[in-house]
Coordinates of C-alpha atoms in Angstrom, one line a residue:
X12 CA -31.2 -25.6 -17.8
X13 CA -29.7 -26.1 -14.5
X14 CA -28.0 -23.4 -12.8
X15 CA -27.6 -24.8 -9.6
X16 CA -24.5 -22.7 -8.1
X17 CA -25.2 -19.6 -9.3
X18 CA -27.0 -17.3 -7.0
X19 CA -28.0 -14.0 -8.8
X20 CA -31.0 -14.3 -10.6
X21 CA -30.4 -12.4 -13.4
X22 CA -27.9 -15.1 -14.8
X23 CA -30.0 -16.5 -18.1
X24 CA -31.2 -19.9 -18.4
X25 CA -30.7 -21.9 -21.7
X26 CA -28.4 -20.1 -23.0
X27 CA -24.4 -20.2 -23.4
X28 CA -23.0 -18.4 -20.6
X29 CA -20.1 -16.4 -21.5
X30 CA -17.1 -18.8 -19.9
X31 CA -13.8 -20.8 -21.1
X32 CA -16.5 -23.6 -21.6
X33 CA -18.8 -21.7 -23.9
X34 CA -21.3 -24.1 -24.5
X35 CA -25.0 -24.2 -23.8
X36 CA -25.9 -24.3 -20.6
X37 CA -22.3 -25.1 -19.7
X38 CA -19.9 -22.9 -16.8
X39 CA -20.9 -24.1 -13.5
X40 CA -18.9 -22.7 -10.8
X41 CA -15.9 -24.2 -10.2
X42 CA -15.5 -25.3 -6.0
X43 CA -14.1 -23.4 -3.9
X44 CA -11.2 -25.9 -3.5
X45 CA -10.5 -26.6 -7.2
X46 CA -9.8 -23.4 -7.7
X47 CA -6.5 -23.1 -9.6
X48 CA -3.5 -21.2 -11.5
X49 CA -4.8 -18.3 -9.7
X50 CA -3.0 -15.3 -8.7
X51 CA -4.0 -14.9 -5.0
X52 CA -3.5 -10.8 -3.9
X53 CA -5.3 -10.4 -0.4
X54 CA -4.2 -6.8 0.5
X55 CA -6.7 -7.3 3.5
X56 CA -6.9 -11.0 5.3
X57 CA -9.8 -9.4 7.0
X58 CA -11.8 -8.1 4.3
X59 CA -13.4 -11.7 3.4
X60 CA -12.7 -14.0 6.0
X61 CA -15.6 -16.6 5.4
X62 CA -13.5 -19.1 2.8
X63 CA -9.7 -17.3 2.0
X64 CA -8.4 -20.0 3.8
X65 CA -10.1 -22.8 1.5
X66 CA -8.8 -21.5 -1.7
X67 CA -6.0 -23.6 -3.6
X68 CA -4.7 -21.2 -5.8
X69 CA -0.5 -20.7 -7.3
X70 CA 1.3 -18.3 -6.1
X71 CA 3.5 -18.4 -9.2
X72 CA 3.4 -14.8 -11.1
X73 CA 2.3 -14.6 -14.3
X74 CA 3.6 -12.6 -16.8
X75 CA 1.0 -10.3 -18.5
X76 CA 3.0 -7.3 -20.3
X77 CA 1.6 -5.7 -23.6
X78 CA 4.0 -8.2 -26.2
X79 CA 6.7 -5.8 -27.4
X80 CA 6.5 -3.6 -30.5
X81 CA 7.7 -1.9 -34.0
X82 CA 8.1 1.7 -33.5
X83 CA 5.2 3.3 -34.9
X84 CA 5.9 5.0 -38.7
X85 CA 2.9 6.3 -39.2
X86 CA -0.7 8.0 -38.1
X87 CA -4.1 5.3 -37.4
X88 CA -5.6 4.9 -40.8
X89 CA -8.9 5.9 -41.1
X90 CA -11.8 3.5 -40.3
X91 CA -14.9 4.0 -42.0
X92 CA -18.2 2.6 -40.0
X93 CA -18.3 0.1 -43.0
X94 CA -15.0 -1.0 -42.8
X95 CA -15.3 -1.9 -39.2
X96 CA -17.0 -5.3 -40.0
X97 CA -13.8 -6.7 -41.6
X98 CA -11.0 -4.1 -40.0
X99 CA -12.2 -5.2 -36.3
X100 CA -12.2 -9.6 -36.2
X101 CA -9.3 -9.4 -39.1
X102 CA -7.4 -8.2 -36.1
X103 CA -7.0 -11.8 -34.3
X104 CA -6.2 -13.5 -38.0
X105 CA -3.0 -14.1 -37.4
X106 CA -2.3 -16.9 -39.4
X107 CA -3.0 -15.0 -42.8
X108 CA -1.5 -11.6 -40.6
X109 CA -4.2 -9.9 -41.9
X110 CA -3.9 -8.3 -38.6
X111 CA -2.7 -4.1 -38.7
X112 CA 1.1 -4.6 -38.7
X113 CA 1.4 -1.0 -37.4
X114 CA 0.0 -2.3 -34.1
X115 CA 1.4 -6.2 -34.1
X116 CA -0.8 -8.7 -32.8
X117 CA -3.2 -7.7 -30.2
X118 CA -2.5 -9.3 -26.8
X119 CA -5.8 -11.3 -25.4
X120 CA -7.0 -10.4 -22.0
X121 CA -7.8 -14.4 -21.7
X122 CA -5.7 -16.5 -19.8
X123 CA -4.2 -19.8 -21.7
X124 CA -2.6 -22.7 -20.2
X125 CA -1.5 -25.8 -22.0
X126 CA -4.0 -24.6 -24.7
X127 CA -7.1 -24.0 -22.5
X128 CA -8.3 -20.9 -21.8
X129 CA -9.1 -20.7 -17.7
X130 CA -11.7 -18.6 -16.1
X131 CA -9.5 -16.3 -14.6
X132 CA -10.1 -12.0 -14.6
X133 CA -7.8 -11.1 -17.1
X134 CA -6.2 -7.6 -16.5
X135 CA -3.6 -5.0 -18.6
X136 CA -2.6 -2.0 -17.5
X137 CA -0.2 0.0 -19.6
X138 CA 1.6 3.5 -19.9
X139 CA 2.1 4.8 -23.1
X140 CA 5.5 5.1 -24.9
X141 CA 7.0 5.6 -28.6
X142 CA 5.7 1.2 -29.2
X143 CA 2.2 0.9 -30.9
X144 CA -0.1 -2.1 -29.7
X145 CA -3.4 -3.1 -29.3
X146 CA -5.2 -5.5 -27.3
X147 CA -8.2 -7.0 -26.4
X148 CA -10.8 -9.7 -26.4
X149 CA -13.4 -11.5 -29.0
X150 CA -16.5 -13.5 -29.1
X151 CA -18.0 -11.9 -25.9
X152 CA -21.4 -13.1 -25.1
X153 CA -22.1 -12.3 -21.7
X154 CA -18.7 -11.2 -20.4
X155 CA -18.3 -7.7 -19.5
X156 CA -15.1 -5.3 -20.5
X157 CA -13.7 -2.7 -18.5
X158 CA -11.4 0.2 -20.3
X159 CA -10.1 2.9 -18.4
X160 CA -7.4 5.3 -20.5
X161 CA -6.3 8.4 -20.4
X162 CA -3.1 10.7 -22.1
X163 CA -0.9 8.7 -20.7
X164 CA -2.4 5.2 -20.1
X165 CA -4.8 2.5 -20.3
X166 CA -6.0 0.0 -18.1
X167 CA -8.1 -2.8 -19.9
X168 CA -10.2 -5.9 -18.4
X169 CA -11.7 -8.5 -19.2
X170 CA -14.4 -10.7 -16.6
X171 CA -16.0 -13.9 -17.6
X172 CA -19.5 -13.9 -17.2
X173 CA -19.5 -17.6 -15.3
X174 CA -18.2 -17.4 -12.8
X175 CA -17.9 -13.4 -12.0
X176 CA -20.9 -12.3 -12.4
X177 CA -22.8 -15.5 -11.6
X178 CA -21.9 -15.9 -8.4
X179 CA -21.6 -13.2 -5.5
X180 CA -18.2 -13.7 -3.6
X181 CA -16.9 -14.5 -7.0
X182 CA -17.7 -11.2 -8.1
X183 CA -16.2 -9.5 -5.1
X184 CA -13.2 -11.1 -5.9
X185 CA -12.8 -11.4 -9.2
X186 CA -14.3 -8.1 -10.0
X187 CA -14.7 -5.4 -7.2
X188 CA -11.6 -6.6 -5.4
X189 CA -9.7 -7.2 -8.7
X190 CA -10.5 -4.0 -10.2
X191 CA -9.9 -1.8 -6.9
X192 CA -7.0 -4.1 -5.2
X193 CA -8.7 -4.0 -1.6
X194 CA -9.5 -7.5 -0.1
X195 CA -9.0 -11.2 -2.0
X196 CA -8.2 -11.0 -5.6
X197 CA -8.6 -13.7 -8.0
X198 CA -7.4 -13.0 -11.8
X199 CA -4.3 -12.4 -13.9
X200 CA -2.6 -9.1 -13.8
X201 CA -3.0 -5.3 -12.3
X202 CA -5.7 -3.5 -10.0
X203 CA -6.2 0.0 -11.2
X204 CA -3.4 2.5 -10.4
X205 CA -5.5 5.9 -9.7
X206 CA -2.3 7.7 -10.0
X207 CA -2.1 7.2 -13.6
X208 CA -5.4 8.5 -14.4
X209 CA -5.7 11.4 -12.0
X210 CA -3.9 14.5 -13.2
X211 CA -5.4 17.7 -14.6
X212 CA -5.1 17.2 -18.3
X213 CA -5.3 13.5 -18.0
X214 CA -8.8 13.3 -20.0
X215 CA -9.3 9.9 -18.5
X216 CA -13.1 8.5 -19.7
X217 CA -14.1 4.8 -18.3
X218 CA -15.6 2.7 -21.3
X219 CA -18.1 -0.2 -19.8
X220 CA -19.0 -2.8 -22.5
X221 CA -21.8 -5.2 -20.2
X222 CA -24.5 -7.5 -22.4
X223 CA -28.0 -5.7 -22.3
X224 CA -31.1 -7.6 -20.8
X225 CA -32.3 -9.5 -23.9
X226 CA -31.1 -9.2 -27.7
X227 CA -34.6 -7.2 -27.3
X228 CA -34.2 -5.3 -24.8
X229 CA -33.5 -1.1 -25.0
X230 CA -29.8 0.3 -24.7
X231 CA -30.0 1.1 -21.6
X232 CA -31.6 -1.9 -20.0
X233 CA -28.6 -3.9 -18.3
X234 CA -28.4 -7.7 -17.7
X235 CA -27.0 -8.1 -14.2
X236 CA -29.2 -5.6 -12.3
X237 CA -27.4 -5.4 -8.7
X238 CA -23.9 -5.8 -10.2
X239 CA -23.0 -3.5 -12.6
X240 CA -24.8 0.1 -10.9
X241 CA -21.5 -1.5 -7.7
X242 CA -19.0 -2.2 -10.5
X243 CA -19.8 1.6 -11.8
X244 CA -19.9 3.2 -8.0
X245 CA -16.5 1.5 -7.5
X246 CA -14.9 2.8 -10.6
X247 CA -16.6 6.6 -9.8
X248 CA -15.4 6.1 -6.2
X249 CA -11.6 5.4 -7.8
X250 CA -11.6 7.9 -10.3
X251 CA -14.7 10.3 -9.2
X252 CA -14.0 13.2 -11.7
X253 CA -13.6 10.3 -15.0
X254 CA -16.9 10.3 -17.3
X255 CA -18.4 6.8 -18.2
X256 CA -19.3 5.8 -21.3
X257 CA -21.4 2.2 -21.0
X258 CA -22.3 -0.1 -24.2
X259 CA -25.0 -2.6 -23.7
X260 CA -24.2 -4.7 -26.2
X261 CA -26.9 -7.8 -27.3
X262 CA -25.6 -11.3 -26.6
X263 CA -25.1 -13.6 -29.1
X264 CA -26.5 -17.7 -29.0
X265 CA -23.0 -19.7 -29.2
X266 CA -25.7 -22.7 -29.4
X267 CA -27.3 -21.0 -33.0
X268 CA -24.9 -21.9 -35.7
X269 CA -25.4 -18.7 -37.7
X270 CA -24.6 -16.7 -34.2
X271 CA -21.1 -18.2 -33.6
X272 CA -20.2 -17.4 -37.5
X273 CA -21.2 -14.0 -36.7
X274 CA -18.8 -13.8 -34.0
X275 CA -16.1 -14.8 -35.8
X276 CA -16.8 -12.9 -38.7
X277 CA -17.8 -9.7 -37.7
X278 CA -17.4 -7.4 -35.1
X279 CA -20.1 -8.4 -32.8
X280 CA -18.8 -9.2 -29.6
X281 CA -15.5 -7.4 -30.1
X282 CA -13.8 -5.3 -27.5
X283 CA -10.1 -4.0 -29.1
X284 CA -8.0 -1.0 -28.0
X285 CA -5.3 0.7 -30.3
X286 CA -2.7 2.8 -29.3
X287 CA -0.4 4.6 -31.4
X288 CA 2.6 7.4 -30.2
X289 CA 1.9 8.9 -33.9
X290 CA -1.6 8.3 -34.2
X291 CA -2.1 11.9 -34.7
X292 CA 0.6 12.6 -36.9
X293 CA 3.8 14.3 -37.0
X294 CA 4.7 12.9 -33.6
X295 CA 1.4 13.1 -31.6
X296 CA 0.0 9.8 -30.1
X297 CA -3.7 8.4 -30.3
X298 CA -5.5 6.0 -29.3
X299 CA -9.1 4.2 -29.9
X300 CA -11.5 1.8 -28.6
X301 CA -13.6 -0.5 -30.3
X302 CA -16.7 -2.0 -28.7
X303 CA -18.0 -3.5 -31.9
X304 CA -19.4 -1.2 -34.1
X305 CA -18.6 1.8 -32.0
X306 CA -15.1 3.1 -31.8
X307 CA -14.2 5.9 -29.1
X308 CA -11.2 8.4 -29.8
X309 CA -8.9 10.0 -28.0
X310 CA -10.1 13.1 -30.5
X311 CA -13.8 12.8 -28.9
X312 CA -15.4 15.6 -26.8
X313 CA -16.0 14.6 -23.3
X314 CA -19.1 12.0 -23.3
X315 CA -22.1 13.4 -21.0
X316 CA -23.3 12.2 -18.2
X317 CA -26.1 10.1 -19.5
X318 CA -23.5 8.1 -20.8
X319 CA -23.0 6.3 -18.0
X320 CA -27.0 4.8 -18.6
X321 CA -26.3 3.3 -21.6
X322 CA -25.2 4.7 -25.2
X323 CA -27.9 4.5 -28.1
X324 CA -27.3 1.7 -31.4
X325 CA -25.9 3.0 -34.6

């Protein structure tokens, strides 16, 4: 399979990259100047001089606030681990709304336009308030989530495997630079605002979800090599007293038949966060994290450090 364009060598070959395209052997970088609907944020003209100038992007800002809420009327139900196979992909049914109606809809960290999903970063970054919601993205396969939260926010990404990984300067910006908010920026929505996850009593914890090697592979054997120990050093660097948790999840085949049905129907490549302002009952909030069949909670001890290497499977 051709990968001409991509220049790390980790990115697979004959399989489906994880992009808007999602077929096999499909998401070649787009050119530099067909680049579009992107939000351009340079903070520093200097930082990457080499192409800025190339890039036809829009200016025009895009709207990505958390859709608005019910007031929350009661605690998180329970979620047993067998439950979490139906619970976690009934979330985006919202034609039968077999969704949780105390959180709404959850909002995608995808970018749509006219009906196409585009390979922009997709960002969220929310304080917390009396509204329940949850957000989120499915049938990952290669794309890696970032979720930072603490008492009294969360900040939630999502980054498309082709091109932001695949490519180097498309990871600077689309990554590094989006995440942090120094240099070019290419996405949709907020870099991460340190102020909201820096106080004492914060309890912030940084939640990676990034596929594993192969399907075969150990837990803590991570696909893109080079990338993800930067993307973790950044993050540190922002928030250097936060503990990481990171899930190496195994990649599903979008070109295997019985793969994509598992997608849809199960949790596998499911990343969804929950928030609640009476999660906890009588009047205390919660929140949790799904990265498929694990779920993080606001109620969890702090996660040690080798976390950070790669959590064991259930």
């Amino acid at each position: 399979c051709d990968r001409t364009g991509f220049d790390d060598p980790d990115v697979p070959t004959c399989v489906p990259l994880c992009t808007p395209a999602g077929g096999a052997c499909s998401g070649l970088p787009i050119p530099l100047v067909e680049r579009k609907r992107s939000l351009w944020q340079n903070t520093n003209p200097e930082a990457e001089p080499d192409d800025w100038a190339l890039r036809n992007v829009s200016l025009k800002p895009h709207e990505n606030a958390i859709k608005v809420r019910h007031l929350a009327k009661r605690a998180i139900s329970a979620i047993t681990e067998g439950q979490i196979t139906t619970y976690v992909p009934a979330q985006w049914d919202e034609s039968d709304g077999e969704f949780d109606q105390n959180f709404g809809f959850p909002t995608p960290l995808v970018e749509r336009v006219e009906n196409e999903e585009t390979d922009n970063t997709v960002t969220n970054q929310t304080e917390f308030t009396n509204i329940a919601f949850q957000m989120g993205s499915r049938g990952l396969h290669g794309c890696t989530m970032v979720t930072v939260v603490s008492n009294r926010a969360v900040y939630m990404g999502h980054f498309w495997e082709g091109p932001s990984w695949a490519v180097e300067i498309e990871f600077r910006e689309r990554v590094i630079n989006f995440i942090s908010g120094n240099g070019i920026r290419f996405g949709i929505g907020p870099a991460l605002d340190p102020s909201l996850f820096n106080r004492a009593g914060d309890e912030t914890r940084i939640y990676i979800m990034h596929p594993r090697r192969t399907p075969t592979s150990s837990s803590q054997s991570h696909l893109y090599r080079s990338k993800l120990p930067r993307l973790k050093s950044m993050l540190s660097r922002l928030l250097p007293n936060a503990p990481t948790v990171l899930w190496l999840y195994k990649r599903l085949d979008f070109s295997d038949s019985e793969d994509e049905e598992q997608a849809e129907n199960t949790q596998s490549g499911h990343a969804l966060f929950q928030f609640d302002p009476n999660g906890r009952g009588t009047g205390n909030s919660g929140w949790r994290l799904f990265y498929e069949e694990h779920v993080f909670n606001d109620t969890d001890p702090p996660p040690g450090a080798d976390s950070a290497n790669g959590i064991p499977d259930l």
